[in-house]
Structure formats: C-alpha cells, structure tokens
Coordinates of N, CA and C in Angstrom, one line a residue:
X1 N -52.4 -87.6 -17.4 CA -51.5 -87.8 -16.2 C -50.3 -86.9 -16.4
X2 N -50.0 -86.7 -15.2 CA -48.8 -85.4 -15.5 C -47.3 -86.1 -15.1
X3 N -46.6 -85.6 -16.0 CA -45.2 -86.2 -16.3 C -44.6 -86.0 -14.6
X4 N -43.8 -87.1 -14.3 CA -43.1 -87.4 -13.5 C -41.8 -87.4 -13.5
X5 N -41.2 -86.1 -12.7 CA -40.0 -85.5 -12.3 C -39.2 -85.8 -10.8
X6 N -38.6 -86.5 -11.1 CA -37.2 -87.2 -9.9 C -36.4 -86.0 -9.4
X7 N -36.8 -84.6 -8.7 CA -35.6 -83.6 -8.7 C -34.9 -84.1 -7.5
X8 N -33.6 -83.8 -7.4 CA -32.6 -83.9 -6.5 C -31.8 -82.7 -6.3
X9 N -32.2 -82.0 -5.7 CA -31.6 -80.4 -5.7 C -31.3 -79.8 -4.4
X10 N -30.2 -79.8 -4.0 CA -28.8 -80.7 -4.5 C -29.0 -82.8 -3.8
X11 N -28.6 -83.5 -4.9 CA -28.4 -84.6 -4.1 C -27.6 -85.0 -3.2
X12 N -27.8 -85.2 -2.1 CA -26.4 -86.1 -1.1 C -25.9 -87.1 -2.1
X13 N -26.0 -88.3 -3.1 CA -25.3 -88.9 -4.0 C -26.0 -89.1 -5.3
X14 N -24.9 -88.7 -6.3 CA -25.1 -88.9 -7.3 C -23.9 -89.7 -7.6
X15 N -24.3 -90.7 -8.5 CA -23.6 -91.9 -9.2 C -23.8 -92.5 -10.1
X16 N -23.1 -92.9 -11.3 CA -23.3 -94.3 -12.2 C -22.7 -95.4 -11.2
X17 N -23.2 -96.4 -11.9 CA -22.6 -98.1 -11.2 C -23.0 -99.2 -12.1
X18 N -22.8 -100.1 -11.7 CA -23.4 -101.3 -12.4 C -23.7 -102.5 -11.4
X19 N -24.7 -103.4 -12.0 CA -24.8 -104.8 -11.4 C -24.8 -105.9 -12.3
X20 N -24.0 -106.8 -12.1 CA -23.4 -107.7 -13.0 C -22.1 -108.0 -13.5
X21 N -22.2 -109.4 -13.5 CA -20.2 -109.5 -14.1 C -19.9 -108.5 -15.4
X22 N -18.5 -108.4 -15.9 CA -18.0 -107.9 -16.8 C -18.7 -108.5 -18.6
X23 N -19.2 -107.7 -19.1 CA -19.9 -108.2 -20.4 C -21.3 -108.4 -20.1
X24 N -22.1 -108.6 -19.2 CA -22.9 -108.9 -18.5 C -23.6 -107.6 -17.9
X25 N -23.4 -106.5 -17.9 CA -23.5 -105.5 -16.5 C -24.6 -105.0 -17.3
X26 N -25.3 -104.2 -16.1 CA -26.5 -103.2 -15.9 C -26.3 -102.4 -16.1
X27 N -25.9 -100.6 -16.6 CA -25.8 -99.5 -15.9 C -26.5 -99.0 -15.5
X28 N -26.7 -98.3 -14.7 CA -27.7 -97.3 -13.6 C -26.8 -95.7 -13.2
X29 N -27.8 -95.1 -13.5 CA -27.6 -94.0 -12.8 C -28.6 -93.4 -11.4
X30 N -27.9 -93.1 -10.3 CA -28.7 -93.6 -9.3 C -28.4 -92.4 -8.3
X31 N -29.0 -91.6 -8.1 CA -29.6 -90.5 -7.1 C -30.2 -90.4 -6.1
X32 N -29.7 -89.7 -4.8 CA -30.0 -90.3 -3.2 C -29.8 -88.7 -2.8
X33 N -31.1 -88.6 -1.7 CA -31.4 -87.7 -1.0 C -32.0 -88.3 0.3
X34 N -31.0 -87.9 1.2 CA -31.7 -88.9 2.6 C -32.1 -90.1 2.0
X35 N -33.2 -90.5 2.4 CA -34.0 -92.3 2.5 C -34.3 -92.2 0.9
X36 N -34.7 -91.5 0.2 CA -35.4 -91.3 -1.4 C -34.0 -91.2 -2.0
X37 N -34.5 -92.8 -2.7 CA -33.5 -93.2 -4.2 C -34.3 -93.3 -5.3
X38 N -33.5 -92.9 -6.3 CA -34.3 -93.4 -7.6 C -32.8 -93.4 -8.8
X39 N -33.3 -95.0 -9.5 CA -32.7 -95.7 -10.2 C -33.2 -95.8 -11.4
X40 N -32.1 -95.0 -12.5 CA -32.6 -95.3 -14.2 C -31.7 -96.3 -14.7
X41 N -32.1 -97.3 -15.8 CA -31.0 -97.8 -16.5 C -30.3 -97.4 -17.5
X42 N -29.5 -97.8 -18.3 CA -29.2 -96.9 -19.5 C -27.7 -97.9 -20.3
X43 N -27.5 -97.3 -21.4 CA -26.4 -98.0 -21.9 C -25.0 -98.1 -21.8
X44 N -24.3 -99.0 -21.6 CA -22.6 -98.1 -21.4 C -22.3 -97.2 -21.9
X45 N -22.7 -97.0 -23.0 CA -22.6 -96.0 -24.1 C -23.0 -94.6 -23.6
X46 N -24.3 -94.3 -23.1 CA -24.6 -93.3 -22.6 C -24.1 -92.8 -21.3
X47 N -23.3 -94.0 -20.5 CA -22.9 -93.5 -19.6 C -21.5 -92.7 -19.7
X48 N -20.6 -93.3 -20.6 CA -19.5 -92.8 -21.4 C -19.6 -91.5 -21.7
X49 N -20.7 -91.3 -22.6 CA -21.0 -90.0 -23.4 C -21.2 -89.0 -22.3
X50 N -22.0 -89.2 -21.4 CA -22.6 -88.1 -20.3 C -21.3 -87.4 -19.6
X51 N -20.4 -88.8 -19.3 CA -19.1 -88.4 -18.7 C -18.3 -87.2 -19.2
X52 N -18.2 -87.7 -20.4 CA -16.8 -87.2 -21.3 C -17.5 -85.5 -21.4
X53 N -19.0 -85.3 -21.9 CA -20.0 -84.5 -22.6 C -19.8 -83.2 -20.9
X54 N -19.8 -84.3 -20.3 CA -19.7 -83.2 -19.2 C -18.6 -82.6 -18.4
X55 N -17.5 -83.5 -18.5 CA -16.1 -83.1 -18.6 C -15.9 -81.9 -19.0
X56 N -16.0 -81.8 -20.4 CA -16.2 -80.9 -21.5 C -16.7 -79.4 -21.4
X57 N -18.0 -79.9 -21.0 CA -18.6 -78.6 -20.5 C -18.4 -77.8 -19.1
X58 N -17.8 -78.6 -18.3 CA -16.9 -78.1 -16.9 C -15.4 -77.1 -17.3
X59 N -14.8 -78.1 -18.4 CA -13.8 -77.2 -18.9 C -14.2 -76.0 -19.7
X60 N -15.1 -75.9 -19.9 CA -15.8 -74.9 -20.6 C -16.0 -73.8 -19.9
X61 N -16.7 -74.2 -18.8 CA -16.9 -73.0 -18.2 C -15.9 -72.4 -17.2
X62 N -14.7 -73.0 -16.9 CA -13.4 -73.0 -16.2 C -12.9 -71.9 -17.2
X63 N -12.5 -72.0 -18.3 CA -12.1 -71.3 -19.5 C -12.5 -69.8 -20.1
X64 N -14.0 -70.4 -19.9 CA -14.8 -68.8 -20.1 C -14.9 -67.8 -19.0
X65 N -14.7 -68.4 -17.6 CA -14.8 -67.8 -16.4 C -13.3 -66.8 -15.8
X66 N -12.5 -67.4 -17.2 CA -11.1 -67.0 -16.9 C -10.6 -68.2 -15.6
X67 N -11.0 -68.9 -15.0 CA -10.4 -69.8 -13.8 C -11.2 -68.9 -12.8
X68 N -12.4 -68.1 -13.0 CA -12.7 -68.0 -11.7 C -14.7 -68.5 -11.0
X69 N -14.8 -69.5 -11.8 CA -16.1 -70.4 -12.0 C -15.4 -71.5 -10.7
X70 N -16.7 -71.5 -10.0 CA -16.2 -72.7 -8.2 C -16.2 -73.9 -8.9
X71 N -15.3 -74.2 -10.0 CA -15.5 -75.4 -10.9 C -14.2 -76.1 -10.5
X72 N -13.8 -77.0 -10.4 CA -12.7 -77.6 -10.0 C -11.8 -78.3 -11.3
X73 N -10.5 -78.2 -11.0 CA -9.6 -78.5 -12.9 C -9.6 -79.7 -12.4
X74 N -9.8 -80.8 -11.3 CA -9.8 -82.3 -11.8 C -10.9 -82.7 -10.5
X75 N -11.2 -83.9 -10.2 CA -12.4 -84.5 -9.1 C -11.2 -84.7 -8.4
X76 N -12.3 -83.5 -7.0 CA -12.0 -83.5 -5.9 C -11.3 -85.1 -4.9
X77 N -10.3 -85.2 -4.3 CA -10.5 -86.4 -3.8 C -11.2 -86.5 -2.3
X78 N -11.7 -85.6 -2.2 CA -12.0 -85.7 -0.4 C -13.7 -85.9 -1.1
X79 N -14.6 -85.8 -2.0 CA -15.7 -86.2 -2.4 C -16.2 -87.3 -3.0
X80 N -14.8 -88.1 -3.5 CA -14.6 -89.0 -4.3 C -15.6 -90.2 -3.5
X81 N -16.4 -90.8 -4.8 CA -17.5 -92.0 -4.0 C -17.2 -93.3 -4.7
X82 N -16.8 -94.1 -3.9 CA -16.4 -95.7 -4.7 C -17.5 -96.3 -4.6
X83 N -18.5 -96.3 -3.8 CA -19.3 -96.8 -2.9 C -20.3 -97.5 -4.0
X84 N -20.3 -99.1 -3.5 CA -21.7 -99.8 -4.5 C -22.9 -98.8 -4.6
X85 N -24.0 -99.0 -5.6 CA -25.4 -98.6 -5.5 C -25.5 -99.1 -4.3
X86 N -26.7 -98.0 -3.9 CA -27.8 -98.4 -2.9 C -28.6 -99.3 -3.6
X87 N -28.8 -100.4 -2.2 CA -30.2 -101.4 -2.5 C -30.8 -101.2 -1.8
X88 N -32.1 -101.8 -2.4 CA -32.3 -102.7 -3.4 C -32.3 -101.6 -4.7
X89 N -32.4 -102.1 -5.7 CA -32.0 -101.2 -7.0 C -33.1 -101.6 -7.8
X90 N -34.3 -100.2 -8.0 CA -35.1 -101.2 -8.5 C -35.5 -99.6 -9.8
X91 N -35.5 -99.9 -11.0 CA -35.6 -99.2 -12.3 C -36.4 -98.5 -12.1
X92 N -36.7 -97.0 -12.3 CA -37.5 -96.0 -12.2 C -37.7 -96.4 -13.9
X93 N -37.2 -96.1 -14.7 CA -37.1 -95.8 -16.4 C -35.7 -96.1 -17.5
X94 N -36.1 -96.7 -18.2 CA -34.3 -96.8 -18.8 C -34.8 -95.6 -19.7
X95 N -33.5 -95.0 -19.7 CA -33.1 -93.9 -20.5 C -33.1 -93.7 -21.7
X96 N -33.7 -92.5 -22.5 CA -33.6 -92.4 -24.2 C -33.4 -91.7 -24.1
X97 N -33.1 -90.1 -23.5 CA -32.4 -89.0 -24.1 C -31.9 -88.3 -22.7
X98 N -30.9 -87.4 -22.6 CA -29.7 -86.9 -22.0 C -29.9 -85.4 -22.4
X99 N -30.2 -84.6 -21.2 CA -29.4 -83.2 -21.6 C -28.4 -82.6 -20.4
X100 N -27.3 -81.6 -21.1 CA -26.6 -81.0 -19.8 C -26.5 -79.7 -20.2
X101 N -26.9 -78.9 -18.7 CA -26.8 -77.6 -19.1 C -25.9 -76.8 -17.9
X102 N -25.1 -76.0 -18.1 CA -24.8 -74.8 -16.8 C -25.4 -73.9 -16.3
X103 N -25.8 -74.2 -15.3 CA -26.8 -72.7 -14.4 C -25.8 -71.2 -14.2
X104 N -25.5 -71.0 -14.9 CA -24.3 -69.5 -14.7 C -24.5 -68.5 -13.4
X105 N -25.9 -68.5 -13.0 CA -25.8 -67.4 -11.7 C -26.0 -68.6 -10.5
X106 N -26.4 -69.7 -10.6 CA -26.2 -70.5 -9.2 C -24.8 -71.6 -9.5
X107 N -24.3 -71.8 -10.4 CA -22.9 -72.2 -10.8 C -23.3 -73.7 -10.3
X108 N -24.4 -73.9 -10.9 CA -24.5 -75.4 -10.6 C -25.1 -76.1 -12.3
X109 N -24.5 -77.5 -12.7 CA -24.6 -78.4 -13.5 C -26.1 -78.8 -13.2
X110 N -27.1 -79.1 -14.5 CA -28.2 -79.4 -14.4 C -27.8 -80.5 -15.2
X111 N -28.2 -82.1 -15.0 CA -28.6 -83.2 -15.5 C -29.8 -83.7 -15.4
X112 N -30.0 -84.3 -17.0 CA -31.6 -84.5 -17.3 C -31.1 -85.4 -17.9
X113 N -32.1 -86.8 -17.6 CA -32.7 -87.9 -18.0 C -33.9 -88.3 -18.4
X114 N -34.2 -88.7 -19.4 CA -35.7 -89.0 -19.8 C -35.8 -90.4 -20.3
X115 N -36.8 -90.8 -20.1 CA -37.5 -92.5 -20.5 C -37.3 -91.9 -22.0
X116 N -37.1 -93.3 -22.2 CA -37.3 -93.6 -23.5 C -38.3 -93.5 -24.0
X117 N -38.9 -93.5 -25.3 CA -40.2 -93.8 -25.8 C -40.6 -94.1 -26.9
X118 N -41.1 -94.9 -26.9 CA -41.2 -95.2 -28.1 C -42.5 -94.6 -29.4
X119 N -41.9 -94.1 -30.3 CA -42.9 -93.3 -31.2 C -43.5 -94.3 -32.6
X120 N -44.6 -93.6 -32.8 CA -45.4 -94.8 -33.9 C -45.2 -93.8 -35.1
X121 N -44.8 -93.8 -36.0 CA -44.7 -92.8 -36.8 C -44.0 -93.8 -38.1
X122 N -44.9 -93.6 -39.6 CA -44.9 -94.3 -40.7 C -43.7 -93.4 -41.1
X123 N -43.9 -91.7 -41.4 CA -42.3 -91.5 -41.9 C -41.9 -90.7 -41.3
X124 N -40.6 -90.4 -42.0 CA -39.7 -89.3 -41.1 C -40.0 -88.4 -40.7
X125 N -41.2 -87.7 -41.4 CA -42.0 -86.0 -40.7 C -42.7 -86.3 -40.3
X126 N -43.0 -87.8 -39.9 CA -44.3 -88.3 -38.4 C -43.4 -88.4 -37.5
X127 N -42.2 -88.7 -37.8 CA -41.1 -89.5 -36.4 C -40.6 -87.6 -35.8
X128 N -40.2 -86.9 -36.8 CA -40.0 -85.4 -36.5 C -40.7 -85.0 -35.5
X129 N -42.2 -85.2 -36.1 CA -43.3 -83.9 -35.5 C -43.5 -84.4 -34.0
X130 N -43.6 -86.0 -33.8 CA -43.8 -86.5 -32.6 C -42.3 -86.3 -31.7
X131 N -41.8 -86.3 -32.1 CA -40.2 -85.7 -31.1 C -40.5 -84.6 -30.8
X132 N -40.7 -83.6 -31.6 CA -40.5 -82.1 -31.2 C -41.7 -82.0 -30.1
X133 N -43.1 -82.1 -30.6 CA -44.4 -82.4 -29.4 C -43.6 -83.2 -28.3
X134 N -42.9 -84.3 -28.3 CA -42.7 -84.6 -26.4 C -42.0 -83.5 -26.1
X135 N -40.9 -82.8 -26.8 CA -39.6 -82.3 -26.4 C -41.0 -80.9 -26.0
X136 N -41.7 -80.2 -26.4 CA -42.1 -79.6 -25.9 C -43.4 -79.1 -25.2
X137 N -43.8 -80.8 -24.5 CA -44.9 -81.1 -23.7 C -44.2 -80.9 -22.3
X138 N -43.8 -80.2 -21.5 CA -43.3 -80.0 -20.4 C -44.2 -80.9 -19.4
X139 N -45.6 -80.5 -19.6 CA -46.2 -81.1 -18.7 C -46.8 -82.6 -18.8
X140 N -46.8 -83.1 -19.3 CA -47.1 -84.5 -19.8 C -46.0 -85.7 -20.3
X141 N -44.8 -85.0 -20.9 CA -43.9 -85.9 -21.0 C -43.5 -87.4 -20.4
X142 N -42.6 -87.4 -21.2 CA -41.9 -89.0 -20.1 C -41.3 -88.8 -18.8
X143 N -41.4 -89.6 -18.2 CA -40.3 -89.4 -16.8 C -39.4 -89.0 -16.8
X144 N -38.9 -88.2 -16.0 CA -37.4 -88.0 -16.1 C -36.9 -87.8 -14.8
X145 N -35.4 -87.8 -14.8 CA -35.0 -87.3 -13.6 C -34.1 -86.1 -13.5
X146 N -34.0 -85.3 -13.0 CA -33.3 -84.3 -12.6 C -32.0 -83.6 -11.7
X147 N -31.5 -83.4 -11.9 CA -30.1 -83.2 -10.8 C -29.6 -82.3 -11.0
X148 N -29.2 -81.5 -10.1 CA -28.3 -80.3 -9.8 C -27.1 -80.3 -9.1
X149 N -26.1 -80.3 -9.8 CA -24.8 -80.6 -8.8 C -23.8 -79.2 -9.0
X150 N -22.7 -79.0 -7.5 CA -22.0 -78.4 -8.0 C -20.9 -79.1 -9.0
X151 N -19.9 -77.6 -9.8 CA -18.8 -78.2 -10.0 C -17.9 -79.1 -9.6
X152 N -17.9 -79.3 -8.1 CA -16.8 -80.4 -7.9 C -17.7 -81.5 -8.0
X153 N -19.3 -81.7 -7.4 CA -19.9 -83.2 -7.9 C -19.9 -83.6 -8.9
X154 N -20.1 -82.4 -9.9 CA -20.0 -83.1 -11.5 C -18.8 -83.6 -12.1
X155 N -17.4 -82.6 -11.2 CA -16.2 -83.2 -11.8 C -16.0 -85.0 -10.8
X156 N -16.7 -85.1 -9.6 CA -16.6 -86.7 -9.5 C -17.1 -87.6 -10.2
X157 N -18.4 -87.1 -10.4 CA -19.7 -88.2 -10.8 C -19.0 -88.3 -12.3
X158 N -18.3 -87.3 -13.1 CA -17.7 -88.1 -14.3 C -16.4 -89.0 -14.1
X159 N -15.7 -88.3 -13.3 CA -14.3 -89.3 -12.9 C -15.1 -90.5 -12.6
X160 N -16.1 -91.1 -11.4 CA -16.6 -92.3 -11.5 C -16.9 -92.6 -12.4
X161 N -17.8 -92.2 -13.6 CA -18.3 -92.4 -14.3 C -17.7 -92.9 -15.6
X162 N -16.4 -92.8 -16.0 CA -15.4 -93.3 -16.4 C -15.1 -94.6 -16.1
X163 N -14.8 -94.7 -14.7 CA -13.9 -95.4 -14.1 C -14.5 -96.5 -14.0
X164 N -16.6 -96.5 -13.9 CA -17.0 -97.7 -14.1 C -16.7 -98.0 -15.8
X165 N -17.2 -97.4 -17.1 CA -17.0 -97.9 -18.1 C -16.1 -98.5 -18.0
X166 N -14.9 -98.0 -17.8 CA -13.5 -98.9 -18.3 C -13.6 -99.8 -17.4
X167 N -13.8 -100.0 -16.1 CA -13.5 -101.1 -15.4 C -14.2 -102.7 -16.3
X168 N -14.6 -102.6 -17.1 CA -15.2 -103.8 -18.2 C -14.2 -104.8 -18.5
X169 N -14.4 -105.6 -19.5 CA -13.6 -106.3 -20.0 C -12.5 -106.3 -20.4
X170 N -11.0 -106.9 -20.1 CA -10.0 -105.8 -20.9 C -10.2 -106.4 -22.6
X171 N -9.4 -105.2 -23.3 CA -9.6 -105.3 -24.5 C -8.7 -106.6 -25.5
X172 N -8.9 -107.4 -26.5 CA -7.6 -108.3 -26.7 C -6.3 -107.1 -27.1
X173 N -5.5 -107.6 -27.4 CA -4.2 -107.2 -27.6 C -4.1 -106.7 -28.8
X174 N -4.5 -108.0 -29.8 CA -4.4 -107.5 -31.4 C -5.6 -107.1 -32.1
X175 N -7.0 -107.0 -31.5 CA -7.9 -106.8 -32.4 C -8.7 -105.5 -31.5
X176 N -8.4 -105.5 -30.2 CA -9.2 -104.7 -29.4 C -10.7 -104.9 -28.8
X177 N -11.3 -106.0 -29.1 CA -12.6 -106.0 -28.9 C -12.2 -106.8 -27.5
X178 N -13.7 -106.8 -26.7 CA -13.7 -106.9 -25.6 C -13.4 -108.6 -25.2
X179 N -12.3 -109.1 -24.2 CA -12.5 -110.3 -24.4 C -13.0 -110.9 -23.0
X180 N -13.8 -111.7 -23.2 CA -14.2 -112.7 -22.0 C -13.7 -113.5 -21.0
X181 N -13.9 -113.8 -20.0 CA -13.0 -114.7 -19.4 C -13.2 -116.1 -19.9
X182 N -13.6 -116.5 -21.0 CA -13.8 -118.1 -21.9 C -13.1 -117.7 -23.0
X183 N -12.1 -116.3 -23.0 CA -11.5 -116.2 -24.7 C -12.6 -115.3 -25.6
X184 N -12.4 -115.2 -26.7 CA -13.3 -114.7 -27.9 C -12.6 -114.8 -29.0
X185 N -13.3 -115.0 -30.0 CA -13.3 -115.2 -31.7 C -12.3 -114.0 -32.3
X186 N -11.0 -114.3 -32.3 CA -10.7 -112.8 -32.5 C -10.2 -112.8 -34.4
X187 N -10.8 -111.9 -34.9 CA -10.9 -112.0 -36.3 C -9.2 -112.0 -37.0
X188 N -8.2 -111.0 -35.8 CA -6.7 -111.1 -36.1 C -6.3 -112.4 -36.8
X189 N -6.8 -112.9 -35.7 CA -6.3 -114.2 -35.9 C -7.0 -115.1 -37.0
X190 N -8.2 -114.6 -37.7 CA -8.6 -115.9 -38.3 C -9.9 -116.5 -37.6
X191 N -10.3 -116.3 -36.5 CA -11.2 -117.2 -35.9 C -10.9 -117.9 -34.7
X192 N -8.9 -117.7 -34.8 CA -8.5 -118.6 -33.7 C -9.0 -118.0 -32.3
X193 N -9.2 -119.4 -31.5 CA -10.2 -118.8 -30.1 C -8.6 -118.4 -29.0
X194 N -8.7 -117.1 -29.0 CA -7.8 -116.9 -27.9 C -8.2 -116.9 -26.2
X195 N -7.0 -117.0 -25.6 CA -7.9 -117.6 -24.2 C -7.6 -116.1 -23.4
X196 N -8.2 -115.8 -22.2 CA -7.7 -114.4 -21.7 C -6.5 -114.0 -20.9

C-alpha cells in the first residue's frame, strides 16, 4: 500500500490548538484547504519545539538574505488566527517525527509530519537500520502530512503556536511545576499541598 501524503500547498489554515482543560489538553495540528481538513495529534512538547525550531529558521533566512527574503521580523497581525480547530476533529495520525525545510527559489517553509511507528528491533543496529529504511522508503512510508507556507504564515502559525503552549497551567511560584486548579504537591515546600 502506498504511503499517504496530506499536501496543503498553500493551505487556507494552518494551526496548532488543543481540546481539553488545562493539564488535560490534546494537541493537534490541523490543516484546511476549502472543505478538506486533516488533524494530527502530537505532544506539547513537539508543538513547542516546531515553534521555536521554526522561528529560528525564519530568522535565518532574514539574516542570510541580508533583510531581503518576503520573510517577516515578527507575525503579521492582519493574518493572525485565534480561531478554535475546525470540527469535528477527528486524528488522521499522532506524530513521531518533524521536519523543516526552506524552499529558497519559491521562498516558502515546507512542514512535515509523520506517524509515528513503531519499530521491532532486538538492538541498536536493528533499531538504526529500520529508521534509515522508513526515512528512505518515500513510497511506502508512514503518513504524513505536508505544508507549504509563506514567511508571514510560518511567522503566525509559530506566534500561535506558542501562545497555545503557554496558555497551560500557570507555573507554582517556588518550585515552577505546573499547578492545577486542586493545588499540587509542591516539593519547595515539603509536600505541603498548595492551593492555586
């Protein structure tokens, strides 16, 4: 069966979001072209990373281009998208691996997402050899999804993309871990249960 590719080139929306209370949440990354959505899940963590990862590489090419790359020094506000996911929201694949690349002659951000997968491999030069074979089965691989945005979408979709991470839990005061609205075990203290 031949690997299944989500392209959105260019999408009308790209976005992270979540569903669920704080400590509790889903992430999704979720891609819209007219009526055709498609929804991956993934971990805070990854959404964090993609953000910052791509930040990075936007100032990158701002820098190399001398300031004359259609890249934007912060997210646009007239593109800016607050907007919930589309529903219904239903999982194409949760995510195992992330790549980002710059297209230099069409000056557009390529984002890739792939399913996870899980490999059977006794040692580490079985777990090796089976990575490198998906990484270079183009045609049979895992799902993934694909996206091409310009510079100003990518400088939104990371400003969002922040803005959901941090919107979480606030952090306690003295220990920094995330606290709940019932309090949490905060080790500063000892164990004492502080309230939020």
């Amino acid at each position: 069966m031949s690997r299944q590719v989500f392209l959105y080139d260019p999408p009308d929306r790209f976005v992270a979001g979540t569903v669920g209370l704080p400590g509790r949440r889903t992430f999704f990354l979720q891609a819209a072209a007219g009526p055709r959505v498609t929804s991956v899940a993934l971990e805070k963590t990854q959404v964090a990373a993609l953000a910052e990862r791509m930040d990075e590489l936007l100032d990158e090419v701002v820098r190399r281009s001398g300031g004359n790359a259609a890249v934007p020094a912060v997210a646009p506000t007239e593109i800016a998208d607050s907007g919930p996911l589309d529903t219904p929201i239903e999982e194409e694949f949760r995510v195992g691996t992330m790549a980002l690349a710059w297209d230099g002659e069409e000056q557009r951000m390529i984002v890739e997402a792939q399913a996870l997968v899980e490999l059977d491999a006794e040692t580490e030069e079985d777990l090796a050899q089976a990575e490198e074979r998906l990484l270079q089965d183009e045609e049979n691989g895992p799902p993934m999804l694909r996206v091409r945005l310009t510079g100003a979408q990518a400088r939104a979709f990371a400003k969002r993309a922040l803005d959901v991470v941090n919107a979480g839990r606030p952090p306690c005061p003295l220990c920094s871990l995330p606290l709940d609205p019932e309090g949490h075990v905060c080790p500063r203290q000892n164990g004492y249960r502080r309230g939020a």
